[in-house]
PDB file of C-alpha atoms and ligand atoms in Angstrom:
ATOM      1  CA  UNK G   1       0.000   0.000   0.000  1.00 57.00           C
ATOM      2  CA  UNK G   2       1.235   3.473  -0.809  1.00 62.00           C
ATOM      3  CA  UNK G   3       1.068   5.425   2.465  1.00 68.00           C
ATOM      4  CA  UNK G   4       1.758   8.774   0.756  1.00 88.00           C
ATOM      5  CA  UNK G   5      -1.492   8.777  -1.245  1.00 96.00           C
ATOM      6  CA  UNK G   6      -4.356  10.002   0.982  1.00 97.00           C
ATOM      7  CA  UNK G   7      -7.404   7.824   1.627  1.00 98.00           C
ATOM      8  CA  UNK G   8     -10.787   8.792   3.096  1.00 98.00           C
ATOM      9  CA  UNK G   9     -12.960   5.905   4.290  1.00 98.00           C
ATOM     10  CA  UNK G  10     -16.743   6.051   4.702  1.00 98.00           C
ATOM     11  CA  UNK G  11     -18.286   3.039   6.430  1.00 97.00           C
ATOM     12  CA  UNK G  12     -21.834   2.321   7.505  1.00 95.00           C
ATOM     13  CA  UNK G  13     -24.900   0.142   6.962  1.00 93.00           C
ATOM     14  CA  UNK G  14     -26.880   0.127   3.714  1.00 86.00           C
ATOM     15  CA  UNK G  15     -29.105   3.160   3.212  1.00 86.00           C
ATOM     16  CA  UNK G  16     -27.073   5.357   5.560  1.00 92.00           C
ATOM     17  CA  UNK G  17     -26.259   7.668   2.639  1.00 92.00           C
ATOM     18  CA  UNK G  18     -22.593   6.676   2.475  1.00 94.00           C
ATOM     19  CA  UNK G  19     -22.700   5.933  -1.260  1.00 93.00           C
ATOM     20  CA  UNK G  20     -24.093   9.381  -2.090  1.00 94.00           C
ATOM     21  CA  UNK G  21     -21.670  11.163   0.245  1.00 97.00           C
ATOM     22  CA  UNK G  22     -18.674   9.172  -1.029  1.00 98.00           C
ATOM     23  CA  UNK G  23     -19.533   9.957  -4.645  1.00 97.00           C
ATOM     24  CA  UNK G  24     -20.041  13.685  -4.021  1.00 97.00           C
ATOM     25  CA  UNK G  25     -16.883  13.910  -1.941  1.00 98.00           C
ATOM     26  CA  UNK G  26     -14.765  12.165  -4.598  1.00 98.00           C
ATOM     27  CA  UNK G  27     -16.193  14.516  -7.238  1.00 97.00           C
ATOM     28  CA  UNK G  28     -15.512  17.644  -5.169  1.00 96.00           C
ATOM     29  CA  UNK G  29     -11.953  16.596  -4.349  1.00 97.00           C
ATOM     30  CA  UNK G  30     -11.252  15.198  -7.824  1.00 98.00           C
ATOM     31  CA  UNK G  31     -10.226  11.886  -6.230  1.00 98.00           C
ATOM     32  CA  UNK G  32     -10.892   8.260  -7.228  1.00 97.00           C
ATOM     33  CA  UNK G  33     -13.860   6.365  -5.801  1.00 97.00           C
ATOM     34  CA  UNK G  34     -14.125   2.780  -4.561  1.00 97.00           C
ATOM     35  CA  UNK G  35     -17.669   1.439  -4.062  1.00 97.00           C
ATOM     36  CA  UNK G  36     -16.569  -1.773  -2.326  1.00 97.00           C
ATOM     37  CA  UNK G  37     -20.159  -3.013  -1.941  1.00 97.00           C
ATOM     38  CA  UNK G  38     -20.335  -3.192  -5.756  1.00 97.00           C
ATOM     39  CA  UNK G  39     -17.459  -5.704  -5.728  1.00 98.00           C
ATOM     40  CA  UNK G  40     -19.405  -7.990  -3.368  1.00 98.00           C
ATOM     41  CA  UNK G  41     -22.577  -7.522  -5.397  1.00 97.00           C
ATOM     42  CA  UNK G  42     -20.860  -8.310  -8.724  1.00 98.00           C
ATOM     43  CA  UNK G  43     -19.172 -11.319  -7.125  1.00 98.00           C
ATOM     44  CA  UNK G  44     -22.593 -12.609  -5.995  1.00 98.00           C
ATOM     45  CA  UNK G  45     -23.778 -12.221  -9.587  1.00 98.00           C
ATOM     46  CA  UNK G  46     -20.649 -13.959 -10.948  1.00 98.00           C
ATOM     47  CA  UNK G  47     -21.164 -16.893  -8.531  1.00 98.00           C
ATOM     48  CA  UNK G  48     -24.729 -17.299  -9.829  1.00 97.00           C
ATOM     49  CA  UNK G  49     -23.530 -17.203 -13.440  1.00 96.00           C
ATOM     50  CA  UNK G  50     -20.812 -19.798 -12.669  1.00 97.00           C
ATOM     51  CA  UNK G  51     -23.245 -21.881 -10.591  1.00 97.00           C
ATOM     52  CA  UNK G  52     -21.032 -21.766  -7.523  1.00 97.00           C
ATOM     53  CA  UNK G  53     -23.035 -22.210  -4.323  1.00 95.00           C
ATOM     54  CA  UNK G  54     -22.798 -20.114  -1.136  1.00 92.00           C
ATOM     55  CA  UNK G  55     -21.174 -23.001   0.795  1.00 93.00           C
ATOM     56  CA  UNK G  56     -18.300 -23.491  -1.691  1.00 97.00           C
ATOM     57  CA  UNK G  57     -15.877 -21.191   0.126  1.00 97.00           C
ATOM     58  CA  UNK G  58     -12.663 -22.086  -1.746  1.00 98.00           C
ATOM     59  CA  UNK G  59     -14.323 -21.704  -5.168  1.00 98.00           C
ATOM     60  CA  UNK G  60     -15.845 -18.373  -4.149  1.00 98.00           C
ATOM     61  CA  UNK G  61     -12.426 -17.170  -2.983  1.00 98.00           C
ATOM     62  CA  UNK G  62     -11.006 -18.104  -6.378  1.00 97.00           C
ATOM     63  CA  UNK G  63     -13.825 -16.268  -8.187  1.00 98.00           C
ATOM     64  CA  UNK G  64     -13.123 -13.207  -5.991  1.00 98.00           C
ATOM     65  CA  UNK G  65      -9.462 -13.170  -7.037  1.00 96.00           C
ATOM     66  CA  UNK G  66     -10.337 -13.554 -10.722  1.00 95.00           C
ATOM     67  CA  UNK G  67     -13.497 -11.396 -10.794  1.00 97.00           C
ATOM     68  CA  UNK G  68     -13.631  -9.838 -14.302  1.00 97.00           C
ATOM     69  CA  UNK G  69     -15.168  -6.541 -13.129  1.00 96.00           C
ATOM     70  CA  UNK G  70     -14.764  -3.173 -14.839  1.00 95.00           C
ATOM     71  CA  UNK G  71     -15.927   0.230 -13.601  1.00 94.00           C
ATOM     72  CA  UNK G  72     -16.631   2.639 -16.451  1.00 93.00           C
ATOM     73  CA  UNK G  73     -18.009   5.927 -15.126  1.00 88.00           C
ATOM     74  CA  UNK G  74     -21.485   5.074 -13.806  1.00 89.00           C
ATOM     75  CA  UNK G  75     -21.532   1.651 -15.488  1.00 96.00           C
ATOM     76  CA  UNK G  76     -20.267  -1.605 -14.010  1.00 97.00           C
ATOM     77  CA  UNK G  77     -19.371  -4.570 -16.200  1.00 98.00           C
ATOM     78  CA  UNK G  78     -19.004  -8.263 -15.412  1.00 98.00           C
ATOM     79  CA  UNK G  79     -17.053  -9.598 -18.390  1.00 96.00           C
ATOM     80  CA  UNK G  80     -19.034  -8.272 -21.359  1.00 96.00           C
ATOM     81  CA  UNK G  81     -22.327  -7.908 -19.425  1.00 97.00           C
ATOM     82  CA  UNK G  82     -23.506  -4.540 -18.121  1.00 98.00           C
ATOM     83  CA  UNK G  83     -24.693  -5.453 -14.602  1.00 98.00           C
ATOM     84  CA  UNK G  84     -25.139  -1.872 -13.316  1.00 96.00           C
ATOM     85  CA  UNK G  85     -28.913  -2.215 -12.648  1.00 92.00           C
ATOM     86  CA  UNK G  86     -29.016  -5.914 -11.865  1.00 94.00           C
ATOM     87  CA  UNK G  87     -26.600  -5.664  -8.917  1.00 95.00           C
ATOM     88  CA  UNK G  88     -28.715  -2.945  -7.223  1.00 90.00           C
ATOM     89  CA  UNK G  89     -31.703  -5.203  -6.511  1.00 87.00           C
ATOM     90  CA  UNK G  90     -32.522  -6.213  -2.907  1.00 84.00           C
ATOM     91  CA  UNK G  91     -31.960  -9.882  -3.704  1.00 88.00           C
ATOM     92  CA  UNK G  92     -28.436  -9.195  -5.018  1.00 93.00           C
ATOM     93  CA  UNK G  93     -27.714  -7.063  -1.927  1.00 90.00           C
ATOM     94  CA  UNK G  94     -28.726  -9.970   0.279  1.00 90.00           C
ATOM     95  CA  UNK G  95     -26.722 -12.478  -1.769  1.00 95.00           C
ATOM     96  CA  UNK G  96     -23.702 -10.128  -1.491  1.00 96.00           C
ATOM     97  CA  UNK G  97     -24.137  -9.881   2.282  1.00 92.00           C
ATOM     98  CA  UNK G  98     -24.211 -13.688   2.584  1.00 94.00           C
ATOM     99  CA  UNK G  99     -21.020 -14.339   0.599  1.00 96.00           C
ATOM    100  CA  UNK G 100     -19.319 -11.354   2.301  1.00 95.00           C
ATOM    101  CA  UNK G 101     -19.263 -13.347   5.550  1.00 94.00           C
ATOM    102  CA  UNK G 102     -16.904 -15.943   3.968  1.00 96.00           C
ATOM    103  CA  UNK G 103     -13.213 -15.368   4.908  1.00 96.00           C
ATOM    104  CA  UNK G 104     -11.929 -16.701   1.532  1.00 97.00           C
ATOM    105  CA  UNK G 105     -14.086 -14.132  -0.278  1.00 98.00           C
ATOM    106  CA  UNK G 106     -12.813 -11.228   1.830  1.00 97.00           C
ATOM    107  CA  UNK G 107      -9.206 -12.388   1.381  1.00 97.00           C
ATOM    108  CA  UNK G 108      -9.719 -12.667  -2.399  1.00 97.00           C
ATOM    109  CA  UNK G 109     -11.029  -9.096  -2.642  1.00 98.00           C
ATOM    110  CA  UNK G 110      -8.577  -7.448  -0.227  1.00 97.00           C
ATOM    111  CA  UNK G 111      -5.708  -6.606  -2.592  1.00 96.00           C
ATOM    112  CA  UNK G 112      -8.108  -5.731  -5.400  1.00 95.00           C
ATOM    113  CA  UNK G 113      -9.609  -3.030  -3.181  1.00 97.00           C
ATOM    114  CA  UNK G 114      -6.176  -1.715  -2.193  1.00 97.00           C
ATOM    115  CA  UNK G 115      -5.238  -1.442  -5.872  1.00 96.00           C
ATOM    116  CA  UNK G 116      -7.774   1.405  -6.163  1.00 96.00           C
ATOM    117  CA  UNK G 117      -5.402   3.719  -4.267  1.00 97.00           C
ATOM    118  CA  UNK G 118      -4.071   6.076  -6.938  1.00 97.00           C
ATOM    119  CA  UNK G 119      -3.000   9.737  -6.940  1.00 97.00           C
ATOM    120  CA  UNK G 120      -4.306  12.243  -6.065  1.00 97.00           C
ATOM    121  CA  UNK G 121      -6.344  10.222  -3.507  1.00 98.00           C
ATOM    122  CA  UNK G 122      -9.135   7.721  -2.884  1.00 98.00           C
ATOM    123  CA  UNK G 123     -12.562   7.897  -1.256  1.00 98.00           C
ATOM    124  CA  UNK G 124     -13.613   4.353  -0.305  1.00 98.00           C
ATOM    125  CA  UNK G 125     -17.067   3.337   0.929  1.00 97.00           C
ATOM    126  CA  UNK G 126     -18.123   0.057   2.532  1.00 97.00           C
ATOM    127  CA  UNK G 127     -18.261  -1.796   5.856  1.00 95.00           C
ATOM    128  CA  UNK G 128     -14.602  -2.429   6.732  1.00 96.00           C
ATOM    129  CA  UNK G 129     -12.777   0.315   4.816  1.00 98.00           C
ATOM    130  CA  UNK G 130     -11.431   2.124   7.886  1.00 98.00           C
ATOM    131  CA  UNK G 131     -10.898  -0.978  10.018  1.00 96.00           C
ATOM    132  CA  UNK G 132      -9.406  -3.640   7.718  1.00 97.00           C
ATOM    133  CA  UNK G 133      -8.819  -2.554   4.124  1.00 98.00           C
ATOM    134  CA  UNK G 134      -7.342   0.924   4.742  1.00 98.00           C
ATOM    135  CA  UNK G 135      -6.457   1.071   8.461  1.00 97.00           C
ATOM    136  CA  UNK G 136      -3.851   3.748   7.631  1.00 96.00           C
ATOM    137  CA  UNK G 137      -6.477   6.120   6.111  1.00 97.00           C
ATOM    138  CA  UNK G 138      -5.995   9.777   7.066  1.00 97.00           C
ATOM    139  CA  UNK G 139      -9.735  10.425   7.407  1.00 98.00           C
ATOM    140  CA  UNK G 140     -12.384   7.963   8.653  1.00 98.00           C
ATOM    141  CA  UNK G 141     -16.118   8.546   8.699  1.00 98.00           C
ATOM    142  CA  UNK G 142     -18.909   6.326  10.016  1.00 98.00           C
ATOM    143  CA  UNK G 143     -22.379   7.130   8.764  1.00 97.00           C
ATOM    144  CA  UNK G 144     -25.536   5.610  10.158  1.00 95.00           C
ATOM    145  CA  UNK G 145     -29.325   6.140  10.328  1.00 94.00           C
ATOM    146  CA  UNK G 146     -32.255   4.298  11.918  1.00 92.00           C
ATOM    147  CA  UNK G 147     -33.469   1.130  10.152  1.00 90.00           C
ATOM    148  CA  UNK G 148     -36.890   2.795   9.545  1.00 90.00           C
ATOM    149  CA  UNK G 149     -35.349   5.855   7.911  1.00 92.00           C
ATOM    150  CA  UNK G 150     -33.051   3.709   5.762  1.00 92.00           C
ATOM    151  CA  UNK G 151     -36.004   1.546   4.685  1.00 91.00           C
ATOM    152  CA  UNK G 152     -37.965   4.709   3.760  1.00 91.00           C
ATOM    153  CA  UNK G 153     -35.082   5.952   1.565  1.00 89.00           C
ATOM    154  CA  UNK G 154     -34.743   2.569  -0.100  1.00 85.00           C
ATOM    155  CA  UNK G 155     -38.504   2.383  -0.666  1.00 88.00           C
ATOM    156  CA  UNK G 156     -38.438   5.755  -2.429  1.00 88.00           C
ATOM    157  CA  UNK G 157     -35.434   4.754  -4.560  1.00 83.00           C
ATOM    158  CA  UNK G 158     -37.163   1.546  -5.673  1.00 81.00           C
ATOM    159  CA  UNK G 159     -40.436   3.377  -6.454  1.00 85.00           C
ATOM    160  CA  UNK G 160     -38.494   5.928  -8.510  1.00 85.00           C
ATOM    161  CA  UNK G 161     -37.054   3.028 -10.497  1.00 79.00           C
ATOM    162  CA  UNK G 162     -40.581   1.726 -11.113  1.00 82.00           C
ATOM    163  CA  UNK G 163     -40.168  -1.325  -8.850  1.00 77.00           C
ATOM    164  CA  UNK G 164     -42.844  -2.345  -6.357  1.00 80.00           C
ATOM    165  CA  UNK G 165     -41.951  -3.446  -2.871  1.00 81.00           C
ATOM    166  CA  UNK G 166     -43.629  -3.738   0.545  1.00 86.00           C
ATOM    167  CA  UNK G 167     -42.392  -1.349   3.231  1.00 88.00           C
ATOM    168  CA  UNK G 168     -42.738  -3.961   6.027  1.00 87.00           C
ATOM    169  CA  UNK G 169     -40.637  -6.552   4.267  1.00 88.00           C
ATOM    170  CA  UNK G 170     -38.051  -3.885   3.411  1.00 88.00           C
ATOM    171  CA  UNK G 171     -37.571  -2.953   7.105  1.00 89.00           C
ATOM    172  CA  UNK G 172     -37.273  -6.662   7.928  1.00 90.00           C
ATOM    173  CA  UNK G 173     -34.709  -7.287   5.167  1.00 89.00           C
ATOM    174  CA  UNK G 174     -32.644  -4.279   6.217  1.00 90.00           C
ATOM    175  CA  UNK G 175     -32.624  -5.445   9.855  1.00 91.00           C
ATOM    176  CA  UNK G 176     -31.634  -8.964   8.800  1.00 90.00           C
ATOM    177  CA  UNK G 177     -28.795  -7.704   6.570  1.00 89.00           C
ATOM    178  CA  UNK G 178     -27.530  -5.317   9.297  1.00 89.00           C
ATOM    179  CA  UNK G 179     -27.493  -8.152  11.798  1.00 91.00           C
ATOM    180  CA  UNK G 180     -25.476 -10.389   9.459  1.00 91.00           C
ATOM    181  CA  UNK G 181     -23.001  -7.615   8.508  1.00 90.00           C
ATOM    182  CA  UNK G 182     -22.499  -6.613  12.162  1.00 91.00           C
ATOM    183  CA  UNK G 183     -22.173 -10.013  13.772  1.00 92.00           C
ATOM    184  CA  UNK G 184     -20.032 -11.968  11.279  1.00 91.00           C
ATOM    185  CA  UNK G 185     -16.614 -12.946  12.653  1.00 91.00           C
ATOM    186  CA  UNK G 186     -14.674 -11.758   9.594  1.00 89.00           C
ATOM    187  CA  UNK G 187     -14.412  -7.939   9.244  1.00 89.00           C
ATOM    188  CA  UNK G 188     -17.792  -7.068  10.780  1.00 91.00           C
ATOM    189  CA  UNK G 189     -19.308  -3.617  10.369  1.00 91.00           C
ATOM    190  CA  UNK G 190     -17.900  -1.557  13.239  1.00 92.00           C
ATOM    191  CA  UNK G 191     -16.890   2.011  13.970  1.00 95.00           C
ATOM    192  CA  UNK G 192     -13.176   2.607  13.225  1.00 96.00           C
ATOM    193  CA  UNK G 193     -11.091   4.328  15.911  1.00 94.00           C
ATOM    194  CA  UNK G 194     -10.939   8.131  15.497  1.00 93.00           C
ATOM    195  CA  UNK G 195     -13.809   8.140  13.005  1.00 97.00           C
ATOM    196  CA  UNK G 196     -16.284  10.993  12.698  1.00 97.00           C
ATOM    197  CA  UNK G 197     -19.651   9.424  13.556  1.00 97.00           C
ATOM    198  CA  UNK G 198     -22.787  10.907  12.031  1.00 97.00           C
ATOM    199  CA  UNK G 199     -26.404   9.776  12.380  1.00 96.00           C
ATOM    200  CA  UNK G 200     -28.130  11.018   9.233  1.00 94.00           C
ATOM    201  CA  UNK G 201     -31.694   9.993  10.305  1.00 94.00           C
ATOM    202  CA  UNK G 202     -32.937  13.570  10.523  1.00 92.00           C
ATOM    203  CA  UNK G 203     -30.234  15.340   8.513  1.00 94.00           C
ATOM    204  CA  UNK G 204     -30.370  16.448   4.897  1.00 92.00           C
ATOM    205  CA  UNK G 205     -27.670  15.217   2.492  1.00 92.00           C
ATOM    206  CA  UNK G 206     -26.401  18.831   2.307  1.00 95.00           C
ATOM    207  CA  UNK G 207     -25.930  19.037   6.087  1.00 97.00           C
ATOM    208  CA  UNK G 208     -24.164  15.664   6.217  1.00 97.00           C
ATOM    209  CA  UNK G 209     -21.943  16.713   3.321  1.00 97.00           C
ATOM    210  CA  UNK G 210     -21.014  19.998   5.025  1.00 97.00           C
ATOM    211  CA  UNK G 211     -20.034  18.238   8.261  1.00 97.00           C
ATOM    212  CA  UNK G 212     -18.015  15.678   6.319  1.00 98.00           C
ATOM    213  CA  UNK G 213     -16.217  18.419   4.365  1.00 97.00           C
ATOM    214  CA  UNK G 214     -15.385  20.349   7.571  1.00 97.00           C
ATOM    215  CA  UNK G 215     -13.936  17.176   9.119  1.00 98.00           C
ATOM    216  CA  UNK G 216     -11.958  16.326   5.969  1.00 97.00           C
ATOM    217  CA  UNK G 217     -10.486  19.842   5.850  1.00 96.00           C
ATOM    218  CA  UNK G 218      -9.537  19.664   9.501  1.00 95.00           C
ATOM    219  CA  UNK G 219      -7.833  16.272   9.111  1.00 95.00           C
ATOM    220  CA  UNK G 220      -6.047  17.057   5.850  1.00 93.00           C
ATOM    221  CA  UNK G 221      -4.810  20.513   6.845  1.00 86.00           C
ATOM    222  CA  UNK G 222      -1.007  20.601   7.257  1.00 77.00           C
ATOM    223  CA  UNK G 223      -1.411  21.428  10.989  1.00 73.00           C
ATOM    224  CA  UNK G 224      -3.197  18.062  11.538  1.00 67.00           C
ATOM    225  CA  UNK G 225      -0.260  15.925  10.388  1.00 59.00           C
TER     226      UNK G 225
HETATM  227  O1  LIG U 301     -22.882  -1.311   0.484  1.00 67.79           O
HETATM  228  P1  LIG U 301     -23.739  -2.351  -0.255  1.00 67.79           P
HETATM  229  O2  LIG U 301     -25.163  -2.386   0.239  1.00 67.79           O
HETATM  230  O3  LIG U 301     -23.644  -2.208  -1.732  1.00 67.79           O
HETATM  231  O4  LIG U 301     -23.071  -3.772   0.125  1.00 67.79           O
HETATM  232  C1  LIG U 301     -23.681  -4.999  -0.190  1.00 67.79           C
HETATM  233  C2  LIG U 301     -23.212  -6.063   0.791  1.00 67.79           C
HETATM  234  O5  LIG U 301     -21.819  -6.323   0.607  1.00 67.79           O
HETATM  235  C3  LIG U 301     -23.363  -5.683   2.265  1.00 67.79           C
HETATM  236  O6  LIG U 301     -24.606  -6.090   2.809  1.00 67.79           O
HETATM  237  C4  LIG U 301     -22.213  -6.387   2.940  1.00 67.79           C
HETATM  238  C5  LIG U 301     -21.183  -6.543   1.858  1.00 67.79           C
HETATM  239  N1  LIG U 301     -20.043  -5.618   2.008  1.00 67.79           N
HETATM  240  C6  LIG U 301     -19.062  -5.969   2.887  1.00 67.79           C
HETATM  241  O7  LIG U 301     -19.170  -6.987   3.569  1.00 67.79           O
HETATM  242  N2  LIG U 301     -17.939  -5.200   3.007  1.00 67.79           N
HETATM  243  C7  LIG U 301     -17.817  -4.064   2.315  1.00 67.79           C
HETATM  244  N3  LIG U 301     -16.708  -3.332   2.452  1.00 67.79           N
HETATM  245  C8  LIG U 301     -18.842  -3.659   1.426  1.00 67.79           C
HETATM  246  C9  LIG U 301     -19.964  -4.459   1.306  1.00 67.79           C
END
């Protein structure tokens, strides 16, 4: 890992707003972006295509190392297939969460995530960015929100995409996924030391973004090092 290239990590559960904040922050700074959840989602899709089951840990680890994924602006490719929309479904999120608990999978994706560190800097979002993948990161942020608020946001997103979904089952699914991501033994979702913690339940994206920017400026100012 190149310790001279700055890294900002944004961790948190799904629907906390971390994806939106990470994207805006990377754009404002002119830095690279790593959406690590997309790697797990595309891997879940790849495993289905290759007919590898969730209990075949060694094979899944191998698929993780070889994953033919390509990020192209807003589009994400698995081999020659554009999987950008497919990987955003609830079922693919759940499949990703299940395989993400497998140590061989996490080991297979570790170096691939670190390879995203390139000048002038990287903004990385996920569950274990500040704890395991980039423990040396200069700035760490942990974003959360209540399960009800996150379900509401997700519900709206899905409606906007023309998909129908029941609010009750969405809250249940979110709780179930949180529980799995938080309690797994390998790299569980947890707050990194020295992270800025924000609960976005009753905050607008603009307010969250402003607080994040203030913290980033404080941490990256020459006086902070
Ligand atoms: O952030 P997301 O909803 O796209 O992530 C999908 C799943 O992938 C999430 O439920 C858990 C897993 N994941 C992970 O274990 N570690 C990460 N750094 C990112 C995602």
